[in-house]
mmCIF file of C-alpha atoms in Angstrom:
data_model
loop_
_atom_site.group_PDB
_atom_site.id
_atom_site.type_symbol
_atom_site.label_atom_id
_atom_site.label_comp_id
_atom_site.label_asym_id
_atom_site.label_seq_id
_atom_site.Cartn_x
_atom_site.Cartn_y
_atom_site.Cartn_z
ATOM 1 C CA UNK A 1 0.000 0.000 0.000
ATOM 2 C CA UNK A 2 2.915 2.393 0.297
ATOM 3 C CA UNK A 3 3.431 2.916 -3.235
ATOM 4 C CA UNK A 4 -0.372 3.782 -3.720
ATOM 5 C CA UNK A 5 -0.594 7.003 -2.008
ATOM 6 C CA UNK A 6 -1.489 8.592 -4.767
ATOM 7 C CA UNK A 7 -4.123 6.615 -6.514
ATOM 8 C CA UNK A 8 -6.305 6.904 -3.027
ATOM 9 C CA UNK A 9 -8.317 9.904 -4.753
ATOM 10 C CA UNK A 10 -10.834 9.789 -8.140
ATOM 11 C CA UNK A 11 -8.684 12.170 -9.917
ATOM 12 C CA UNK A 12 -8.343 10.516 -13.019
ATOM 13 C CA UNK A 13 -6.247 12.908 -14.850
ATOM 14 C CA UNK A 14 -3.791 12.815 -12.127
ATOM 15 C CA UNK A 15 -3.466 8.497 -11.776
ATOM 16 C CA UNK A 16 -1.009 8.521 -14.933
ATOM 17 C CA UNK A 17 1.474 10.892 -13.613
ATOM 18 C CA UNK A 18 1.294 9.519 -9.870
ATOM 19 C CA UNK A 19 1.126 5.891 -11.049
ATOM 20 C CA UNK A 20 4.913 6.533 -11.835
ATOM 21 C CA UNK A 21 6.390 9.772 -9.690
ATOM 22 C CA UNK A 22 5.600 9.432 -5.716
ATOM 23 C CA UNK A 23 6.076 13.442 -5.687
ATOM 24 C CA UNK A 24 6.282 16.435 -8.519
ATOM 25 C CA UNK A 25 9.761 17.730 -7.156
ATOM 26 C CA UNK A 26 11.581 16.857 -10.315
ATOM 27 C CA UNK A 27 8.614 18.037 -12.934
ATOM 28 C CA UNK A 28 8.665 21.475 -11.270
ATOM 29 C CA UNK A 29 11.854 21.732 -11.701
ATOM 30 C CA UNK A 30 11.549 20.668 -15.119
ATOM 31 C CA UNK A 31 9.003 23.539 -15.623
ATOM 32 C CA UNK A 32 11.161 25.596 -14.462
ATOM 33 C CA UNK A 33 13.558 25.008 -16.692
ATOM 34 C CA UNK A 34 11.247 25.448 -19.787
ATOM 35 C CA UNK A 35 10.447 21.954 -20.030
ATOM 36 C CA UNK A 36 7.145 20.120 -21.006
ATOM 37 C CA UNK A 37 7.249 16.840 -19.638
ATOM 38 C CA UNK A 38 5.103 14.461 -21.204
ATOM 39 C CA UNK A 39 4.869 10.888 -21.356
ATOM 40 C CA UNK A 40 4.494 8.722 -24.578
ATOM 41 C CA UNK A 41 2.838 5.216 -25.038
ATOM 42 C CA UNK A 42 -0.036 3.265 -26.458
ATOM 43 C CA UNK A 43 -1.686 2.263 -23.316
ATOM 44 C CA UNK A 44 -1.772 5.229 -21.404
ATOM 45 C CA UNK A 45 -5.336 4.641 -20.683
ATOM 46 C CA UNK A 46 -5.097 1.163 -19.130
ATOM 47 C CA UNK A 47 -2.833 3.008 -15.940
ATOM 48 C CA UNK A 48 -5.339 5.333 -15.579
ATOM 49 C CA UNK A 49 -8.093 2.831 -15.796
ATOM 50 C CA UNK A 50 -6.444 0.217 -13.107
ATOM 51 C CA UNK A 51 -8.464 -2.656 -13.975
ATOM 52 C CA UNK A 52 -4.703 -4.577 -13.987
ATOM 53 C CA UNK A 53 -3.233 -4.997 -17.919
ATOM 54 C CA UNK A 54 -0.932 -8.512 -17.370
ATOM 55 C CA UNK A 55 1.607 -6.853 -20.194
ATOM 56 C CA UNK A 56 3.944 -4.389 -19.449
ATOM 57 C CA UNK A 57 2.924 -0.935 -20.435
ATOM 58 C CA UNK A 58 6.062 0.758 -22.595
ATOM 59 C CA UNK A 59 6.478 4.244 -22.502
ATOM 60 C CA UNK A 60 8.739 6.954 -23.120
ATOM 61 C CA UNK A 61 9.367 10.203 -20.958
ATOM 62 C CA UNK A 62 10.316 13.192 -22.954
ATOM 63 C CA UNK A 63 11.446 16.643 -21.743
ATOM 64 C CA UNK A 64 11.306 18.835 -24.465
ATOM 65 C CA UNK A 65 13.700 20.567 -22.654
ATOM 66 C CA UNK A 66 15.600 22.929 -25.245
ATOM 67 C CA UNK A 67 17.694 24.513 -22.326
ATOM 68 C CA UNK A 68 19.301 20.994 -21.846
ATOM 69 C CA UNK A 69 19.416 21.865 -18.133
ATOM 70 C CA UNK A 70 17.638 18.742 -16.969
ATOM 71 C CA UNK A 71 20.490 16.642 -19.244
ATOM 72 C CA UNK A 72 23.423 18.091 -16.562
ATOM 73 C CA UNK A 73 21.275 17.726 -13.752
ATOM 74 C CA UNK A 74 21.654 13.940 -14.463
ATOM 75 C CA UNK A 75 19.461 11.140 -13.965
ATOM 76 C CA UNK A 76 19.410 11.171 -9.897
ATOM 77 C CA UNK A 77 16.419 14.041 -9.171
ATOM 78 C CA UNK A 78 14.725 12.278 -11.756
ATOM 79 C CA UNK A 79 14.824 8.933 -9.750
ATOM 80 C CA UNK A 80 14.641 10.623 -6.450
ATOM 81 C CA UNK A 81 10.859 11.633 -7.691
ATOM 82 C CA UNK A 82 10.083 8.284 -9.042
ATOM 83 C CA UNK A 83 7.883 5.903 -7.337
ATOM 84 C CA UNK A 84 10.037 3.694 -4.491
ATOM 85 C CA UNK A 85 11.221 -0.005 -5.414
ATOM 86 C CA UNK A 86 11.905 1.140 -9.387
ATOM 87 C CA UNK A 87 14.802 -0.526 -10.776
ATOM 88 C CA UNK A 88 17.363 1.509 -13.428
ATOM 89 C CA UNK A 89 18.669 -0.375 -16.692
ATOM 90 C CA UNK A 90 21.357 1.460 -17.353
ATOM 91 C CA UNK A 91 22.042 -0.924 -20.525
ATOM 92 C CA UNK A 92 18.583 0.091 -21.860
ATOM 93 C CA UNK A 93 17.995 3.692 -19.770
ATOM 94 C CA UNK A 94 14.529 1.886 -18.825
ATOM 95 C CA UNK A 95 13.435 2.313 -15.651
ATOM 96 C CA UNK A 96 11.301 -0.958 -14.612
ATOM 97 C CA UNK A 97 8.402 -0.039 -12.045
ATOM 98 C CA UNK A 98 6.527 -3.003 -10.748
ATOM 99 C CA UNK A 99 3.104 -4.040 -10.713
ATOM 100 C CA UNK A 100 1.204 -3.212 -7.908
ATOM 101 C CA UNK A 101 -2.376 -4.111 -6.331
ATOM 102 C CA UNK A 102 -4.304 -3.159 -3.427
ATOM 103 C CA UNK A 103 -8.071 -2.561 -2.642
ATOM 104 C CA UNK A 104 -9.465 0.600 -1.347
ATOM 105 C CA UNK A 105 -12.256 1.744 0.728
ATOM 106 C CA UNK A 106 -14.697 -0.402 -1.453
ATOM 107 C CA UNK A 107 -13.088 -3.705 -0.852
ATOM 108 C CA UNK A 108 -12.578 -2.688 -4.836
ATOM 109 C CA UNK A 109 -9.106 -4.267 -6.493
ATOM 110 C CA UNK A 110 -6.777 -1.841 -7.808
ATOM 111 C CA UNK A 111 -4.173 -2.964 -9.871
ATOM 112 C CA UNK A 112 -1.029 -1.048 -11.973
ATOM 113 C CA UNK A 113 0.300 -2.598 -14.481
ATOM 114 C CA UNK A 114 4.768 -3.282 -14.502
ATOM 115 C CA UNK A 115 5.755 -0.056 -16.438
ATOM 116 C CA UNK A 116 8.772 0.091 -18.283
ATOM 117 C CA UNK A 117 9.920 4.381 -18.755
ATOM 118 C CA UNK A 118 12.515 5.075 -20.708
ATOM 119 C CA UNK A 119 14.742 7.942 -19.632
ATOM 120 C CA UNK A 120 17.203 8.308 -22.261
ATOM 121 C CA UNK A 121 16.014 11.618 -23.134
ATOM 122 C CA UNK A 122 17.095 12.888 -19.288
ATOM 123 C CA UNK A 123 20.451 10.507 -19.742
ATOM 124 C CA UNK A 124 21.704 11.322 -23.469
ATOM 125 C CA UNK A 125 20.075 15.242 -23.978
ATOM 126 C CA UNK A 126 19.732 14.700 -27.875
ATOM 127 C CA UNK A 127 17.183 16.713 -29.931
ATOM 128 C CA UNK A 128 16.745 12.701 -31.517
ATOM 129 C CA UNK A 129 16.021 9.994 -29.396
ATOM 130 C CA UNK A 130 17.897 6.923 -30.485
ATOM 131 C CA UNK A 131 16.061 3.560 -29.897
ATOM 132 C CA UNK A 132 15.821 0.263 -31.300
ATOM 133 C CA UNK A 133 13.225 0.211 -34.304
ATOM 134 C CA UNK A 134 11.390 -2.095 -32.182
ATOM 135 C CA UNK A 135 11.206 -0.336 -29.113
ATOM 136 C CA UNK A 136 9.319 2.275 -31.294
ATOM 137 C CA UNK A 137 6.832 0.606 -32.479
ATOM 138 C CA UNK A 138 6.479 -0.692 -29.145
ATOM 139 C CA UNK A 139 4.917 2.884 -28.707
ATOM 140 C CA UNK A 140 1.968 1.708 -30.919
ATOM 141 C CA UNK A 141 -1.141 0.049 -31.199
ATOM 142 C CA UNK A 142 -0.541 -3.277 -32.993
ATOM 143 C CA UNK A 143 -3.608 -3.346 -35.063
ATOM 144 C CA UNK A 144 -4.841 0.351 -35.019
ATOM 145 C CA UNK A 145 -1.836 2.458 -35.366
ATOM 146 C CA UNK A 146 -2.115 5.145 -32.599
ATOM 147 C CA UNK A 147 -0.451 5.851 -29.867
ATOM 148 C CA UNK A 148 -1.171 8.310 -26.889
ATOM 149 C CA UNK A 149 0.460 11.020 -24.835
ATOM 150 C CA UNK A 150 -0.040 13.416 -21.678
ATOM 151 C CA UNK A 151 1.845 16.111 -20.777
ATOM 152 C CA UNK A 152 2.418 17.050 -17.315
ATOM 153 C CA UNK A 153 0.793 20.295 -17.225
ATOM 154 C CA UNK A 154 -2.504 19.339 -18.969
ATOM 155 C CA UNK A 155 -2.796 15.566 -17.858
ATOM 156 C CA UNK A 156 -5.020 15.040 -20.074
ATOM 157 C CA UNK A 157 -4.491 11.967 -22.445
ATOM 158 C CA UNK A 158 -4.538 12.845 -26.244
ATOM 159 C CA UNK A 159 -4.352 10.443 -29.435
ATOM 160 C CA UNK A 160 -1.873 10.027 -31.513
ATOM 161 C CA UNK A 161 -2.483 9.812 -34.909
ATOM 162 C CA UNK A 162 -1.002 9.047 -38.469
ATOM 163 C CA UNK A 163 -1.850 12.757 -39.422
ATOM 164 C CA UNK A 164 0.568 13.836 -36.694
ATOM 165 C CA UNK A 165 3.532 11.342 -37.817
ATOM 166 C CA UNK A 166 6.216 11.752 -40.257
ATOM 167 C CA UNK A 167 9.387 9.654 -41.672
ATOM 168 C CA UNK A 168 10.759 9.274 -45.157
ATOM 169 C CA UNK A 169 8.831 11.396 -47.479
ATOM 170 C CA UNK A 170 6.205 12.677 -45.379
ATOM 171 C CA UNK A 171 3.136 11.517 -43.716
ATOM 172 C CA UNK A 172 2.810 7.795 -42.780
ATOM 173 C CA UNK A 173 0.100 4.984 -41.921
ATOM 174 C CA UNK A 174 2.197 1.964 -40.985
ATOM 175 C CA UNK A 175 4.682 0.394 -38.141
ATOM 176 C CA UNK A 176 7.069 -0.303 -40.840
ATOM 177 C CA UNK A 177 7.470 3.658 -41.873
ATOM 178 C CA UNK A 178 8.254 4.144 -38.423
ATOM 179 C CA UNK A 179 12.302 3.476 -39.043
ATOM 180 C CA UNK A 180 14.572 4.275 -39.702
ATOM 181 C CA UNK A 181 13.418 8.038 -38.486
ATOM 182 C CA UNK A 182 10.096 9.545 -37.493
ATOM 183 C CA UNK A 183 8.781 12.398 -35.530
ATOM 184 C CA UNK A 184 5.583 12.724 -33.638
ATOM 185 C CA UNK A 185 3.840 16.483 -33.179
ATOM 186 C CA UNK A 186 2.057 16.653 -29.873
ATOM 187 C CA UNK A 187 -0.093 19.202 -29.280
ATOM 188 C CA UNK A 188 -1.352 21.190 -26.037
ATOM 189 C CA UNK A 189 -3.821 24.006 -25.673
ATOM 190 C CA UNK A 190 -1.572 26.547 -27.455
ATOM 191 C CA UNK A 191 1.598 24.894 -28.525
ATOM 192 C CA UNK A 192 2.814 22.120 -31.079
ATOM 193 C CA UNK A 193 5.745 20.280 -29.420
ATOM 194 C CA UNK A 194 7.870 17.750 -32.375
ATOM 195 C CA UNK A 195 9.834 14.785 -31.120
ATOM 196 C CA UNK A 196 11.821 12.907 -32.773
ATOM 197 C CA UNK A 197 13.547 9.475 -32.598
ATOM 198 C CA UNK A 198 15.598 7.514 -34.818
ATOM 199 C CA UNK A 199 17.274 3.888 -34.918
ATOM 200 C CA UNK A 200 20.677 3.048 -34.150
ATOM 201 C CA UNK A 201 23.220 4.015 -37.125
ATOM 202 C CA UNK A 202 20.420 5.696 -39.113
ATOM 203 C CA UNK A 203 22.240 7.038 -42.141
ATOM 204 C CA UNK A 204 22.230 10.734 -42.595
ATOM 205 C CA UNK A 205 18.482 12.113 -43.938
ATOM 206 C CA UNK A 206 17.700 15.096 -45.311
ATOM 207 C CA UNK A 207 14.631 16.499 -43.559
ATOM 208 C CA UNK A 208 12.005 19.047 -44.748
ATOM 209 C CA UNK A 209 10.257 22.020 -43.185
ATOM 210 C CA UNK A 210 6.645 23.493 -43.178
ATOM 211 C CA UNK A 211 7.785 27.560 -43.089
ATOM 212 C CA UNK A 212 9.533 29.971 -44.690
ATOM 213 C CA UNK A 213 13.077 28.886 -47.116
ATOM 214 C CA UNK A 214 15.666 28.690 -44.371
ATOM 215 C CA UNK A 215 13.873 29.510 -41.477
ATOM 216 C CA UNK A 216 12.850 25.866 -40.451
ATOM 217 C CA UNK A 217 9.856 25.544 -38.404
ATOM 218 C CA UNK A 218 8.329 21.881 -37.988
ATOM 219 C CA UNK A 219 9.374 18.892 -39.586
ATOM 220 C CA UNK A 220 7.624 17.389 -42.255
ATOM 221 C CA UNK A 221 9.280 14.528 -42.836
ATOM 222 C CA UNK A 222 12.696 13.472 -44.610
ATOM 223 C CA UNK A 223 14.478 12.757 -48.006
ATOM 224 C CA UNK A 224 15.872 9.300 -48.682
#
């Protein structure tokens, strides 16, 4: 029950974020900084709704911190604000974050699912996060291709879809066009954030811009 603290209220925007940090020390100072913290993954939903997923849910935490000032902090205030009992891969920059169950005033089973967050973005502070083509697509729906993401300061869990997901030559509708680069634009209530991640050795791509010549805006995907 100690790791549950947070889940003791109805606030359903709030379960993501506190199935995963015990306290907000480390996002604030993320704000701070400049940052929008938000969290990436396909089954986003299934934390919040604690009905107990048996897979792990994967998902990636991304700054979108342009300052770089959470990179030379290092990793440790990050895991200082992360739920207790979390183990760090330091081969994979996963953090692993068991399952846990308990039952509230109801006599009613709640259950969170193992999540696995990777922190790479805090550990390497690259505009392009570099990841095994299979560990993004792990950021997908299988069968529907859509993903989902929540940013710390609007909690609210949005869709991801094709429409908001480039690689080689544009716009694309498939796991495969996901490698060997893509980038995702999230979207809050007044600003369009682009991520970006890449495989391992990707060869050098030339990318595209919606804008102006030479004053490059948002990616729109990338020459072969």
């Amino acid at each position: 029950m100690g790791d549950s603290f947070g889940f003791v209220d109805d606030n359903k925007p709030n379960r993501l974020w506190r199935a995963i940090f015990k306290d907000e020390a480390w996002l604030q100072t993320a704000i701070d900084y400049g940052a929008e913290p938000v969290l990436i993954g396909a089954h986003l939903d299934e934390i919040v709704a604690q009905t107990g997923r048996k897979q792990p849910v994967y998902i990636v935490l991304r700054t979108n911190d342009f300052s770089g000032d959470t990179f030379h902090d290092g990793l440790e205030p990050l895991r200082q604000s992360l739920r207790k009992r979390h183990y760090y891969n330091k081969r994979s920059h996963e953090v692993i974050l068991p399952k846990i169950s308990w039952r509230n005033g109801a006599n009613e089973k709640i259950t969170i699912p193992k999540i696995i967050l990777n922190v790479r973005d805090i550990v390497s502070g690259a505009e392009t996060l570099v990841l095994p083509g299979k560990k993004i697509r792990e950021l997908f729906e299988q069968t529907a291709f859509t993903s989902k993401y929540s940013f710390f300061q609007y909690r609210k869990i949005q869709t991801l879809e094709s429409r908001d997901i480039f690689g080689i030559g544009g716009t694309v509708s498939g796991l495969g066009a996901l490698t060997p680069i893509c980038g995702f634009n999230l979207h809050t209530a007044s600003q369009k954030w682009q991520v970006l991640f890449a495989e391992p050795n990707c060869r050098n791509l030339t990318p595209y811009y919606e804008g102006k010549k030479g004053v490059p805006h948002t990616i729109l995907g990338w020459r072969g």
